[in-house]
Amino acid sequence: MQHAEITQLSATELSRAIHDCRLSVTAVMGAYLAGIERLNPSVNAIVNIRDSDSLLAEAAACDAELKAGSSRGWMHGMPIAIKDLCEVKDLRCTYGSPIFADFVPKEDEIMVERIRAAGAIIIGKTNTPEHGFGSQSYNPVHGVTRNPYDLTKTVGGSSGGAAAALSAHLLPIADGSDMMGSLRNPAAFNNVVGFRPSYGRIPVSQKLELFMGQLSVLGPMGRTVEDTAALLMTQAGYDPRDPHSLPAEDLMPARGRDFSGARIAWLGDLGGYLPFDPGVLELCQTALPVFESIGCTVEAVIPDYDMVDVWQSWTTLRSWLTANGMRDSFDDPAKRALMKPEIIWEIERGLDMTGREVHFASKRRSAWYKYLLTLFERYDYLVLPSAQVFPFDADTHWPKEVGGRTMDTYHRWMEVMIPASMAGLPVAAMPAGFNSEGMPNGIQIIGRPRADKAVLDLALAYENATDWLNRRPKL
């Protein structure tokens, strides 16, 4: 099998081919390393790449294990690169920041432990914005990641390197994380699948504070829903090191599930509240007949809620968590000088907040969650666009204007992500097609609290009713 044929396989197909001895792990590793050598210099998706001789030696060891009748797991010998915000033992983790340019962790994050245990070979890291701030994957350590569909455009972020690596077929599967759409926006911009799981679904161990930071989650990305769910199953499950972690359960989507009568609320632009660049909303609306074709009923719904209230509580909690989480670096003048302006803005804003303001923001977040529960009494799923713009110039840090409306913060253009993030709901980011310039965008399928499997069920049915994920960039 040729290199291009190997990298064309989905992760689950690749797993079966390796375990059926139709492909050697060495051949798989060689194919992916060849693709990385050819394409990564222009895309810049994978960073901190390990020495190829070491990787091929690990692949040969995996082949020997299979020959002896032993498999480490479904990811046996599969190459993966971990997002550069997640720590991997003995592999440089920069967080996209010059402050951590030489930081080498001494242990793995829980999720990395599980990926290793499933048999994967970690080949490097995927690029990200500095400390994950901003949905544009550039940083002063590794530079900018470019969109495989147009190398002049952004990949989004903060899981931009992961999404671009999948889109360019430099990896079969990838991990990411999501606070303000960091799994969902890059999925939309790169025509892949991103899944933000319920809060607590994937445990974490490397946060210094384990109880209050409930906005961000780890999650999987893939070129198919099945691949994405398979990685989620590897990442998920209880661990005592995370007090919020949920028990393991079967999250693999059901094939052929009947969606007759399933009720979908299309939230669109939230009744004119959100601005969109021309064509984005219209493209996302083309997904609605697809849901109807598989039996769903779709109804346009304007939330009976003050969305300004949701935004204000979000920005309060985000800045407060940032300020206190990064205070040590900020208090060091030398390190502060190495921070990008958006991070400094978040920290300075958060340091001025009182406990009363934070508690009030949390109360408003709770009220939003309760309101969404009333929506889920009438609807099984909520659907929103995954971005308010198409991929923009890779040299632009963030859009200053969307749909003719000035953006008052560096992240306001991503406000469409806030409704699900603030409620800790499971979300599948799925493709919705391409504009006239060939640039992709997508939708969010949002489910009830902890209904991760139900979201993946609908995402799989949607995938099977479309052909977007079979379309790849011409690199």
Tab-separated table of C-alpha atoms in Angstrom, residues 93-325:
chain	number	residue	atom	x	y	z
A	93	CYS	CA	5.848	21.434	26.287
A	94	THR	CA	6.059	25.127	25.441
A	95	TYR	CA	2.414	26.240	25.839
A	96	GLY	CA	3.285	28.388	22.824
A	97	SER	CA	5.079	30.742	25.210
A	98	PRO	CA	8.722	31.807	25.408
A	99	ILE	CA	8.348	31.532	29.179
A	100	PHE	CA	8.115	27.741	28.768
A	101	ALA	CA	10.239	27.360	25.640
A	102	ASP	CA	12.543	24.844	27.366
A	103	PHE	CA	10.088	23.198	29.759
A	104	VAL	CA	10.226	19.380	29.759
A	105	PRO	CA	7.547	17.733	31.966
A	106	LYS	CA	8.427	14.873	34.281
A	107	GLU	CA	5.113	13.052	34.003
A	108	ASP	CA	2.153	12.541	31.692
A	109	GLU	CA	-1.282	14.098	31.953
A	110	ILE	CA	-3.945	11.448	32.717
A	111	MET	CA	-5.223	11.563	29.153
A	112	VAL	CA	-1.694	10.994	27.814
A	113	GLU	CA	-1.258	8.014	30.143
A	114	ARG	CA	-4.393	6.496	28.649
A	115	ILE	CA	-3.387	7.177	25.056
A	116	ARG	CA	-0.037	5.501	25.690
A	117	ALA	CA	-1.776	2.558	27.364
A	118	ALA	CA	-3.991	2.179	24.278
A	119	GLY	CA	-0.816	1.693	22.239
A	120	ALA	CA	-0.220	5.012	20.510
A	121	ILE	CA	3.251	6.304	19.696
A	122	ILE	CA	3.605	9.983	20.563
A	123	ILE	CA	5.571	11.649	17.777
A	124	GLY	CA	5.467	15.294	18.912
A	125	LYS	CA	3.067	18.092	19.799
A	126	THR	CA	0.486	20.094	17.840
A	127	ASN	CA	0.723	23.860	17.618
A	128	THR	CA	-1.508	26.228	19.571
A	129	PRO	CA	-1.862	29.928	20.411
A	130	GLU	CA	0.155	31.211	23.348
A	131	HIS	CA	-1.325	29.509	26.424
A	132	GLY	CA	-4.359	28.751	24.242
A	133	PHE	CA	-5.613	32.350	24.217
A	134	GLY	CA	-7.378	33.365	21.039
A	135	SER	CA	-8.782	31.243	18.248
A	136	GLN	CA	-5.791	31.777	15.978
A	137	SER	CA	-2.874	29.349	16.225
A	138	TYR	CA	0.240	31.498	16.220
A	139	ASN	CA	2.877	31.994	18.895
A	140	PRO	CA	6.413	33.386	19.226
A	141	VAL	CA	7.965	29.939	19.783
A	142	HIS	CA	6.670	27.964	16.804
A	143	GLY	CA	5.062	30.560	14.545
A	144	VAL	CA	1.713	30.342	12.765
A	145	THR	CA	-0.178	27.244	11.658
A	146	ARG	CA	-1.709	27.590	8.192
A	147	ASN	CA	-4.938	26.213	6.787
A	148	PRO	CA	-4.486	23.225	4.449
A	149	TYR	CA	-7.372	24.499	2.286
A	150	ASP	CA	-5.577	27.830	1.748
A	151	LEU	CA	-2.158	28.407	3.258
A	152	THR	CA	-2.826	32.136	3.546
A	153	LYS	CA	-5.688	31.492	5.998
A	154	THR	CA	-5.917	30.674	9.706
A	155	VAL	CA	-6.767	27.251	11.126
A	156	GLY	CA	-8.502	28.744	14.143
A	157	GLY	CA	-7.560	27.621	17.617
A	158	SER	CA	-6.608	26.822	20.126
A	159	SER	CA	-6.563	23.223	18.817
A	160	GLY	CA	-5.520	24.611	15.443
A	161	GLY	CA	-2.444	22.469	14.968
A	162	ALA	CA	-4.453	19.341	15.755
A	163	ALA	CA	-7.211	20.220	13.277
A	164	ALA	CA	-4.758	21.152	10.520
A	165	ALA	CA	-2.767	17.943	11.062
A	166	LEU	CA	-5.947	15.910	10.639
A	167	SER	CA	-7.095	17.868	7.600
A	168	ALA	CA	-3.708	17.504	5.896
A	169	HIS	CA	-3.575	13.785	6.855
A	170	LEU	CA	-0.441	14.280	8.943
A	171	LEU	CA	-2.110	12.384	11.809
A	172	PRO	CA	-4.875	9.769	11.905
A	173	ILE	CA	-6.391	11.130	15.136
A	174	ALA	CA	-5.765	14.076	17.477
A	175	ASP	CA	-6.541	15.435	20.911
A	176	GLY	CA	-7.466	18.975	21.826
A	177	SER	CA	-9.033	21.126	24.502
A	178	ASP	CA	-11.894	23.596	24.576
A	179	MET	CA	-12.689	26.557	26.789
A	180	MET	CA	-14.142	28.994	24.269
A	181	GLY	CA	-14.594	26.810	21.216
A	182	SER	CA	-11.038	25.522	20.862
A	183	LEU	CA	-12.177	22.108	19.620
A	184	ARG	CA	-15.114	23.439	17.635
A	185	ASN	CA	-13.845	26.457	15.704
A	186	PRO	CA	-10.761	24.631	14.341
A	187	ALA	CA	-12.977	21.700	13.337
A	188	ALA	CA	-15.158	24.118	11.346
A	189	PHE	CA	-12.174	25.858	9.738
A	190	ASN	CA	-10.495	22.573	8.730
A	191	ASN	CA	-13.466	20.346	7.766
A	192	VAL	CA	-12.944	17.773	10.511
A	193	VAL	CA	-14.864	16.613	13.591
A	194	GLY	CA	-14.336	18.167	17.017
A	195	PHE	CA	-16.084	17.015	20.159
A	196	ARG	CA	-16.401	19.039	23.354
A	197	PRO	CA	-17.448	16.464	25.974
A	198	SER	CA	-19.457	17.116	29.095
A	199	TYR	CA	-17.478	18.742	31.869
A	200	GLY	CA	-15.803	15.969	33.886
A	201	ARG	CA	-15.949	13.400	31.094
A	202	ILE	CA	-12.158	13.452	30.637
A	203	PRO	CA	-10.184	13.770	33.881
A	204	VAL	CA	-7.240	16.144	34.282
A	205	SER	CA	-4.384	16.049	36.764
A	206	GLN	CA	-2.013	18.881	35.890
A	207	LYS	CA	-4.092	21.829	37.043
A	208	LEU	CA	-2.888	23.413	40.272
A	209	GLU	CA	-6.491	24.221	41.224
A	210	LEU	CA	-8.966	21.365	40.734
A	211	PHE	CA	-12.338	22.650	41.914
A	212	MET	CA	-13.159	26.101	40.485
A	213	GLY	CA	-11.947	26.038	36.879
A	214	GLN	CA	-15.019	24.479	35.278
A	215	LEU	CA	-15.007	26.183	31.874
A	216	SER	CA	-12.363	24.197	29.995
A	217	VAL	CA	-12.374	20.542	28.935
A	218	LEU	CA	-10.115	18.137	27.070
A	219	GLY	CA	-11.538	16.369	24.049
A	220	PRO	CA	-10.976	14.419	20.816
A	221	MET	CA	-10.824	15.359	17.152
A	222	GLY	CA	-11.018	13.100	14.120
A	223	ARG	CA	-11.694	12.759	10.426
A	224	THR	CA	-14.824	10.723	11.214
A	225	VAL	CA	-17.301	10.614	14.084
A	226	GLU	CA	-16.372	6.998	14.807
A	227	ASP	CA	-12.685	7.909	15.160
A	228	THR	CA	-13.542	10.840	17.391
A	229	ALA	CA	-15.703	8.674	19.653
A	230	ALA	CA	-13.048	5.952	19.809
A	231	LEU	CA	-10.477	8.437	21.113
A	232	LEU	CA	-13.031	9.839	23.541
A	233	MET	CA	-13.546	6.348	24.945
A	234	THR	CA	-9.788	6.153	25.529
A	235	GLN	CA	-9.603	9.573	27.176
A	236	ALA	CA	-12.737	9.335	29.328
A	237	GLY	CA	-13.493	7.692	32.669
A	238	TYR	CA	-13.135	8.283	36.371
A	239	ASP	CA	-9.810	9.047	38.010
A	240	PRO	CA	-9.508	10.040	41.685
A	241	ARG	CA	-6.944	12.709	40.807
A	242	ASP	CA	-9.815	14.727	39.298
A	243	PRO	CA	-12.625	15.323	41.813
A	244	HIS	CA	-15.113	16.136	39.022
A	245	SER	CA	-14.375	13.147	36.790
A	246	LEU	CA	-17.284	11.016	35.607
A	247	PRO	CA	-17.488	7.205	35.530
A	248	ALA	CA	-16.640	5.380	32.321
A	249	GLU	CA	-19.524	4.451	30.039
A	250	ASP	CA	-20.122	3.316	26.472
A	251	LEU	CA	-19.980	6.431	24.287
A	252	MET	CA	-19.595	4.830	20.864
A	253	PRO	CA	-22.360	6.075	18.538
A	254	ALA	CA	-25.060	3.689	17.417
A	255	ARG	CA	-25.233	2.946	13.703
A	256	GLY	CA	-28.649	3.152	12.139
A	257	ARG	CA	-30.359	4.858	15.042
A	258	ASP	CA	-33.855	6.026	14.135
A	259	PHE	CA	-34.218	9.804	14.516
A	260	SER	CA	-37.854	9.973	13.483
A	261	GLY	CA	-39.460	12.691	15.552
A	262	ALA	CA	-36.243	13.940	17.138
A	263	ARG	CA	-36.684	17.639	17.838
A	264	ILE	CA	-33.992	20.169	16.936
A	265	ALA	CA	-33.963	23.861	17.871
A	266	TRP	CA	-32.044	25.968	15.344
A	267	LEU	CA	-30.719	28.944	17.310
A	268	GLY	CA	-29.070	30.662	14.331
A	269	ASP	CA	-27.897	34.156	15.200
A	270	LEU	CA	-29.819	34.162	18.515
A	271	GLY	CA	-32.504	36.437	17.158
A	272	GLY	CA	-30.109	38.912	15.562
A	273	TYR	CA	-27.940	39.169	18.673
A	274	LEU	CA	-24.829	37.692	17.005
A	275	PRO	CA	-23.227	39.230	13.899
A	276	PHE	CA	-22.001	36.966	11.098
A	277	ASP	CA	-19.872	37.627	8.068
A	278	PRO	CA	-21.750	37.275	4.763
A	279	GLY	CA	-22.493	33.678	3.790
A	280	VAL	CA	-21.681	31.983	7.101
A	281	LEU	CA	-25.210	31.763	8.464
A	282	GLU	CA	-26.600	30.805	5.068
A	283	LEU	CA	-24.067	27.976	4.700
A	284	CYS	CA	-24.854	26.629	8.162
A	285	GLN	CA	-28.574	26.705	7.384
A	286	THR	CA	-27.980	24.229	4.557
A	287	ALA	CA	-27.394	21.623	7.279
A	288	LEU	CA	-30.990	21.875	8.471
A	289	PRO	CA	-32.554	19.904	5.573
A	290	VAL	CA	-29.996	17.174	6.266
A	291	PHE	CA	-31.431	16.720	9.751
A	292	GLU	CA	-34.926	16.673	8.300
A	293	SER	CA	-33.863	14.016	5.786
A	294	ILE	CA	-32.990	11.630	8.622
A	295	GLY	CA	-36.306	12.169	10.359
A	296	CYS	CA	-35.740	15.127	12.652
A	297	THR	CA	-38.066	18.079	12.976
A	298	VAL	CA	-36.281	21.438	12.960
A	299	GLU	CA	-37.697	24.627	14.419
A	300	ALA	CA	-36.106	28.086	14.462
A	301	VAL	CA	-35.961	29.281	18.070
A	302	ILE	CA	-34.967	32.630	19.547
A	303	PRO	CA	-33.832	32.162	23.153
A	304	ASP	CA	-36.033	34.047	25.593
A	305	TYR	CA	-32.977	35.145	27.537
A	306	ASP	CA	-30.689	38.157	27.823
A	307	MET	CA	-27.579	36.941	25.961
A	308	VAL	CA	-25.633	40.020	27.075
A	309	ASP	CA	-25.971	38.598	30.581
A	310	VAL	CA	-24.396	35.309	29.432
A	311	TRP	CA	-21.493	37.127	27.768
A	312	GLN	CA	-20.791	39.339	30.763
A	313	SER	CA	-20.771	36.438	33.204
A	314	TRP	CA	-18.518	34.483	30.835
A	315	THR	CA	-15.933	37.255	30.561
A	316	THR	CA	-15.932	37.770	34.324
A	317	LEU	CA	-15.267	34.104	35.058
A	318	ARG	CA	-12.702	33.734	32.282
A	319	SER	CA	-10.677	36.779	33.327
A	320	TRP	CA	-10.836	35.853	36.996
A	321	LEU	CA	-9.629	32.308	36.337
A	322	THR	CA	-6.886	33.575	34.032
A	323	ALA	CA	-5.663	36.219	36.450
A	324	ASN	CA	-5.367	33.838	39.365
A	325	GLY	CA	-4.043	30.936	37.334
